[in-house]
Each structure stands twice: as C-alpha cells, then as structure tokens.
XYZ file of N, CA and C in Angstrom:
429
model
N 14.005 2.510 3.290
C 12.645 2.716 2.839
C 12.239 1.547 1.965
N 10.854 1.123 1.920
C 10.605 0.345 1.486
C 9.176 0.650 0.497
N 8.391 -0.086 -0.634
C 7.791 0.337 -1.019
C 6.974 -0.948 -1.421
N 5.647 -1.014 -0.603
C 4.584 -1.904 -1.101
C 3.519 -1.835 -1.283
N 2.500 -2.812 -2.270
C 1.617 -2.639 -3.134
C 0.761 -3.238 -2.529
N -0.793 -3.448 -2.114
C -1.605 -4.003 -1.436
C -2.733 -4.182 -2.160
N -3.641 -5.123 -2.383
C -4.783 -5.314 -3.358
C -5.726 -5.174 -1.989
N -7.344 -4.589 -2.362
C -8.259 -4.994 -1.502
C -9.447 -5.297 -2.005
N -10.434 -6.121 -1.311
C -11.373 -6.100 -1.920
C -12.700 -4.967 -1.958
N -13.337 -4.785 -2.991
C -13.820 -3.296 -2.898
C -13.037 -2.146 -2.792
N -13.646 -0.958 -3.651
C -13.453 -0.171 -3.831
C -12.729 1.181 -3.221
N -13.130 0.783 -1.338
C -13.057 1.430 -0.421
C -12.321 0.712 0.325
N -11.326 -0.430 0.195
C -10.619 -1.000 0.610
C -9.369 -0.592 1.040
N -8.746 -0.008 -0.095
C -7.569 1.006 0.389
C -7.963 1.838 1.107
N -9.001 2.889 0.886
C -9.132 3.598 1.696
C -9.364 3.379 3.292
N -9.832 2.457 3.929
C -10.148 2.067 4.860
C -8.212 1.911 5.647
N -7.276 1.311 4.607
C -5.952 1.044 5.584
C -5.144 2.373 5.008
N -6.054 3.533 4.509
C -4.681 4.792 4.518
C -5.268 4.973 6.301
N -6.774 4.933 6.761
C -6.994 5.718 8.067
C -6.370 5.032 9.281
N -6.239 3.502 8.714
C -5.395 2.851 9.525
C -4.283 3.302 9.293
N -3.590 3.200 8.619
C -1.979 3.808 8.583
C -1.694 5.161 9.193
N -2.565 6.066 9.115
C -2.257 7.070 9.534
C -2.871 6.845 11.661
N -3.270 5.805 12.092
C -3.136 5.539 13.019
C -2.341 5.450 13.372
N -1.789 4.358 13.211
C -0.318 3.669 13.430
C 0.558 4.658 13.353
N 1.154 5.239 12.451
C 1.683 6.408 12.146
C 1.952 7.165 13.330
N 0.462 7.553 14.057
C 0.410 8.080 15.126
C 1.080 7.839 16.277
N 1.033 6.750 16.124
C 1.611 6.040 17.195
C 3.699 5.163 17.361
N 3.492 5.752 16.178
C 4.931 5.834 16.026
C 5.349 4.465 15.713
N 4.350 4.080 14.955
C 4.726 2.174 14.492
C 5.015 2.078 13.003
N 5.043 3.249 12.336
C 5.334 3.252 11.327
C 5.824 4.507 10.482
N 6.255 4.356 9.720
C 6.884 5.722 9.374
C 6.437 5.905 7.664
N 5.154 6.469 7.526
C 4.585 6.548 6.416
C 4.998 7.806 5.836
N 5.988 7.484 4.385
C 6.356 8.667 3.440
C 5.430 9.228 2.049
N 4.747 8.342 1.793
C 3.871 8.450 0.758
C 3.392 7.045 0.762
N 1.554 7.854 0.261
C 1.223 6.523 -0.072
C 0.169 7.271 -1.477
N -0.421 5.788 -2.585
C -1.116 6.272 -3.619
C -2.356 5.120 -3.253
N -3.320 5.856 -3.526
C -4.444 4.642 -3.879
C -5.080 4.601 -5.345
N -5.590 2.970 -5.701
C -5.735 2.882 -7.013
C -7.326 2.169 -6.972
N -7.697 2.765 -7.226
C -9.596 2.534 -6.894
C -10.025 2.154 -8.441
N -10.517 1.254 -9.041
C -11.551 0.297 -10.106
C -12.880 0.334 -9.992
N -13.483 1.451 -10.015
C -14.866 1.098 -9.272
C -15.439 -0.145 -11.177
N -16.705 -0.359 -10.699
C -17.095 -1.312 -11.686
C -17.111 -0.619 -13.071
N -18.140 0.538 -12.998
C -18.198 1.368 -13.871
C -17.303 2.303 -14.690
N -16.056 2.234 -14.589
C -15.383 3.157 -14.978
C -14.318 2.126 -15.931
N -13.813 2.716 -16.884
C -12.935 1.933 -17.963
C -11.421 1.265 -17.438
N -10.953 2.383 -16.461
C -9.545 2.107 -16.002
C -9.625 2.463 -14.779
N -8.599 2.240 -14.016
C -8.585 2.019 -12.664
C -7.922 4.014 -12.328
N -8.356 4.149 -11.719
C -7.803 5.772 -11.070
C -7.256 5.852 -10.024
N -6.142 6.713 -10.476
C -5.102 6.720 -9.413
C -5.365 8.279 -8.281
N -4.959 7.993 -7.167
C -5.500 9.215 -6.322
C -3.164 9.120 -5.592
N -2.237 9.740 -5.679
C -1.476 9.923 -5.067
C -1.105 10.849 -4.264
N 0.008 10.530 -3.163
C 0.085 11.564 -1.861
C -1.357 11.726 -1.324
N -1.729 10.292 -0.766
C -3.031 10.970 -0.242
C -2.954 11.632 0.757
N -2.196 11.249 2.144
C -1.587 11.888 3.136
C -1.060 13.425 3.111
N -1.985 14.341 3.748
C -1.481 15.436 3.755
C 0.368 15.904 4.274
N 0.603 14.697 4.948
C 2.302 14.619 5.253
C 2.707 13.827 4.432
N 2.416 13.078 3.474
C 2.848 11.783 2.230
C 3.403 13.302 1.430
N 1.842 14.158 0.787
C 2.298 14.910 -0.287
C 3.346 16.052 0.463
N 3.519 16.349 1.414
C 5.043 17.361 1.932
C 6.122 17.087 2.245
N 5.927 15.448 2.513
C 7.346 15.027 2.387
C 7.377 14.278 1.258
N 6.997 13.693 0.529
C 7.228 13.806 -0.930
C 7.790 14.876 -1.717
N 7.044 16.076 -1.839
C 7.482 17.031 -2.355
C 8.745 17.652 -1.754
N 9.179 17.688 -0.912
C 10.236 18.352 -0.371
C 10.970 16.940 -0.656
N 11.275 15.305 -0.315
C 11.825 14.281 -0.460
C 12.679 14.508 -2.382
N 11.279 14.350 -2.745
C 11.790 14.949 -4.980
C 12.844 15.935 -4.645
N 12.644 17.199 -4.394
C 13.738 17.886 -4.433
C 14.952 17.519 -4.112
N 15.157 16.609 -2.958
C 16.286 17.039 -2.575
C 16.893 15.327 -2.792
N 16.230 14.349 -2.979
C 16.648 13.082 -3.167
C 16.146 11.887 -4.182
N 14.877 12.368 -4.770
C 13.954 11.848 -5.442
C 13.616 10.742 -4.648
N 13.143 10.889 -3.819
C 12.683 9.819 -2.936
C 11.182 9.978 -2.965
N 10.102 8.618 -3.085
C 9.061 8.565 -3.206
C 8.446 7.390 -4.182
N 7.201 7.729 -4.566
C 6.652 6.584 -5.098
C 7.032 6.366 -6.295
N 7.677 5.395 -6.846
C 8.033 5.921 -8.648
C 6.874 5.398 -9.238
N 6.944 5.571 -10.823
C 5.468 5.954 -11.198
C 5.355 4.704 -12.202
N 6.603 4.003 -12.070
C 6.681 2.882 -12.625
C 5.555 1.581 -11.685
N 5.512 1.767 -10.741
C 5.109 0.972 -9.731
C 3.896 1.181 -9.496
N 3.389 2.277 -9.612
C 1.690 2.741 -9.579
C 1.090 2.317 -11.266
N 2.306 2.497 -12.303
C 2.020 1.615 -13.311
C 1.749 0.029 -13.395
N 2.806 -0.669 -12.459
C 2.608 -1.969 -12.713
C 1.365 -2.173 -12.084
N 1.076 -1.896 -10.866
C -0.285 -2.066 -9.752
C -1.302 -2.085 -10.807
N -1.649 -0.936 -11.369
C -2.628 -0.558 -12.379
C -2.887 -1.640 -13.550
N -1.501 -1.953 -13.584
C -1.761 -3.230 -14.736
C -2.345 -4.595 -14.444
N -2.344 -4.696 -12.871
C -2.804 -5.638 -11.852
C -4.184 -5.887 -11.978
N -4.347 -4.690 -11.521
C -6.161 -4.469 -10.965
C -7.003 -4.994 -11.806
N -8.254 -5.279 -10.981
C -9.298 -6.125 -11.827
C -10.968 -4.665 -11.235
N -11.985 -4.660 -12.058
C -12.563 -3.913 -11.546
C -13.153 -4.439 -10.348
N -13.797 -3.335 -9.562
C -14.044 -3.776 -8.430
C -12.921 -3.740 -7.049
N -11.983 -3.664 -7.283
C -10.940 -3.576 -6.511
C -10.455 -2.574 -6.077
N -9.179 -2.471 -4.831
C -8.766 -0.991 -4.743
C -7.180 -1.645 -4.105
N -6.415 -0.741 -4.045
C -5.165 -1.128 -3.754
C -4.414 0.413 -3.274
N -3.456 0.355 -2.825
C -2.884 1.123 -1.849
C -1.138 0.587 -2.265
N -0.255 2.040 -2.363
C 0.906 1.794 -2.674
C 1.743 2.734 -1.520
N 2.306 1.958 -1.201
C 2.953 2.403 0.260
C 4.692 2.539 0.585
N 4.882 3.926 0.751
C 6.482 3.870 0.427
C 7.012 4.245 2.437
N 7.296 3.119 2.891
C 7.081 3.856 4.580
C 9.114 3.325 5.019
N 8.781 3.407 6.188
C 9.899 3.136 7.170
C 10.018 2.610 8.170
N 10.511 1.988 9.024
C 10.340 1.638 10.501
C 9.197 0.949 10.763
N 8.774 0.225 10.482
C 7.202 -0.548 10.425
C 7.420 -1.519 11.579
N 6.511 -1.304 11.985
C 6.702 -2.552 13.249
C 5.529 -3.685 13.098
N 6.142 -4.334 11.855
C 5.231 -5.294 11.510
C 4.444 -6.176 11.991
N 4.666 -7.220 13.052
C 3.720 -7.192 13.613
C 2.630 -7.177 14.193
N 2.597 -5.966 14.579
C 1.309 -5.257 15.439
C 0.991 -4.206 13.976
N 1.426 -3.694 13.063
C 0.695 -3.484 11.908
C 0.080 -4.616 11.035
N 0.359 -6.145 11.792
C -0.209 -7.160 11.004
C -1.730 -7.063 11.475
N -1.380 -6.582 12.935
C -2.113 -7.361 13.834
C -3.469 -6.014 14.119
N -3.195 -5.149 13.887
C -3.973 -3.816 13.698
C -5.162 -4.369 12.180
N -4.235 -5.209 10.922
C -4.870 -5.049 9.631
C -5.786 -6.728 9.912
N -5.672 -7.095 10.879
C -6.026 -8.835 10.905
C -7.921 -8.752 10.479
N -8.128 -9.706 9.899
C -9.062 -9.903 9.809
C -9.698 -9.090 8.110
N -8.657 -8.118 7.669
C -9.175 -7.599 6.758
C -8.576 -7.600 5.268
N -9.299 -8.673 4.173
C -8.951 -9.242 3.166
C -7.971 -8.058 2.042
N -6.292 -8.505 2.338
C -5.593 -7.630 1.709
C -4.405 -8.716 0.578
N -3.669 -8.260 -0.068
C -2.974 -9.354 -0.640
C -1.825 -8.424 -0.978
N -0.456 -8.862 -0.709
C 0.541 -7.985 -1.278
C 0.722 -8.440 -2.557
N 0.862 -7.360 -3.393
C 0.859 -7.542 -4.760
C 2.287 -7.488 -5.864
N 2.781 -6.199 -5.040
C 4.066 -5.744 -5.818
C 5.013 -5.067 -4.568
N 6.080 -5.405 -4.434
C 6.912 -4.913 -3.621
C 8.694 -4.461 -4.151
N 9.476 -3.647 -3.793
C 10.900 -3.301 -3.791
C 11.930 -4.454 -2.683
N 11.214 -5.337 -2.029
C 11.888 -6.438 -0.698
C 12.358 -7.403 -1.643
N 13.443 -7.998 -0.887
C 13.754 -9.010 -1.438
C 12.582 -10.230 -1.246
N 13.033 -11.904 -1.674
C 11.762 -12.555 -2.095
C 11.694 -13.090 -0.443
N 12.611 -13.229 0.413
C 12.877 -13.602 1.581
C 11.978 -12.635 2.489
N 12.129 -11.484 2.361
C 11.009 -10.581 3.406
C 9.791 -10.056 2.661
N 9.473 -10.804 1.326
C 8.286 -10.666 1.326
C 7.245 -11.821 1.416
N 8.147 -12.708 1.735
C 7.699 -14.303 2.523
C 6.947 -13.744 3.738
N 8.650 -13.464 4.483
C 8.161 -12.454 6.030
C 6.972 -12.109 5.994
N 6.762 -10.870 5.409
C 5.278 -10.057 5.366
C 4.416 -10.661 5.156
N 4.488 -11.628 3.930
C 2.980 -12.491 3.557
C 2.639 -12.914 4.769
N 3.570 -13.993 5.495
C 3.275 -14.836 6.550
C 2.368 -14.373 7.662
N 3.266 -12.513 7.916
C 2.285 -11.928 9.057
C 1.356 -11.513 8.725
N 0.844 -11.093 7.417
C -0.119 -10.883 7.399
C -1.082 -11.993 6.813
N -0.826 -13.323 7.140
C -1.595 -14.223 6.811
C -1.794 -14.690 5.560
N -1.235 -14.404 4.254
C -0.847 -14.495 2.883
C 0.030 -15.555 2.956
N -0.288 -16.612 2.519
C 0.335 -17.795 1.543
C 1.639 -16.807 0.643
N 2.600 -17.382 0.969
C 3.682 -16.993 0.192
C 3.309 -17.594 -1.410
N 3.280 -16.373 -2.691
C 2.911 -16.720 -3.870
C 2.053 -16.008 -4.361
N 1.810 -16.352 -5.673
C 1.087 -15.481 -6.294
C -0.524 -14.918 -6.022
N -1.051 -16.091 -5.291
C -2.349 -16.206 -4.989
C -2.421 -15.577 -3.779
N -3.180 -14.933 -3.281
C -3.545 -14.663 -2.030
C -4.982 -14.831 -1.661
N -5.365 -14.251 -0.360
C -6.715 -13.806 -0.127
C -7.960 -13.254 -0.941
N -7.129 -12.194 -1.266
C -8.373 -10.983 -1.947
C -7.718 -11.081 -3.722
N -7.435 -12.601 -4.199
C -7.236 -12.120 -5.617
C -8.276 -12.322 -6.441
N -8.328 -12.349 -7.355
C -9.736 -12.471 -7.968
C -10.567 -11.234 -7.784
C-alpha cells in the first residue's frame, strides 16, 4: 500500500479525481483504500478536511483500523494541510495495485502536483515523470 498527496488547482480539484478514481477503481486499475480531501476555499481561515470520502474508503478503513490500523494516518492529512495555500484542494490517497500509466493517462491534461508521499525518492521520480511533474519541489499547480 501506498499513500499519496496531490495538490489541485481550485477548490473542486480534488474532487473532480475522487470521481475519477472511483472510475478506475471500477475498472480494476486501481485499488483505492481510502482517500481524504483537503479543500481551502478563499474565504475560510483554514483549509477543511473531508476524510473516507469513498463510501468503500470509509468500510474498509473502518474494518482495515480494527484489525491492522491500516489507512490514512493523520499525521499526513496534517502535513498536506500545512501545505495548502487558499484556493486550492488536494486529495490524500492510500490505494494499491495502480496501474500507473493509464491512471496517468486517464488524469492527463489536468493540473495536479504530488505533494507528499510514503515512496521512496526513486518512485516518486517514477510518478512525477508519468504524470508529467518535473521531479522536485515545484510542479504544475504550485502556487
């Protein structure tokens, strides 16, 4: 299992790749265990967290805690949060089996930046690359 952090631009940004994920999902390209979204709208002081958005995120989460503590730790929806700028939205993603890829290639065209990840620095090169991210701090959608 793996667990990564995604910046987007606007508010509705995450939200837009949980409906994608739960595509994919569908289709058996990915194996989504939980995910959290962290929405900044302009107006609001701090960034708000929405977790287990996935009606199967929050049941296998909850049944995952019991029996392994497996899931999003809250350290990590902390650091994200410490990230965010207003205006932004981000998506924290704890999945499996990803067939990266064609989940690059499903998200192409739509301004995302990995932010925080559990991968070593070698496969999160990998990922940047497919998803078109400059390996480093800077990406697409920072600012």
């Amino acid at each position: 299992m793996s667990t990564t952090a995604w910046r987007f631009r606007g508010t509705e940004g995450a939200d837009d790749a949980v409906l994608r994920l739960k595509q994919l999902a569908g289709k058996d390209l990915i194996d989504v265990r939980d995910v959290a979204v962290i929405r900044w709208p302009h107006y609001a002081a701090a960034p708000q967290v929405q977790e287990h958005v996935t009606d199967e995120g929050s049941k296998a989460s909850s049944l995952a805690k019991k029996f392994s503590k497996a899931g999003i730790e809250g350290s990590m929806i902390d650091s994200v949060k410490g990230d965010m700028t207003p205006g932004n939205s981000a998506l924290v993603l704890l999945s499996t089996d990803a067939e990266i890829d064609t989940i690059a290639k499903a998200f192409e065209g739509h301004a995302m930046e990995l932010m925080r990840s559990d991968l070593s620095v070698k496969q999160e090169d990998l990922l940047r690359t497919a998803f078109g991210n400059p390996p480093g701090p800077e990406g697409p959608a920072a600012g």
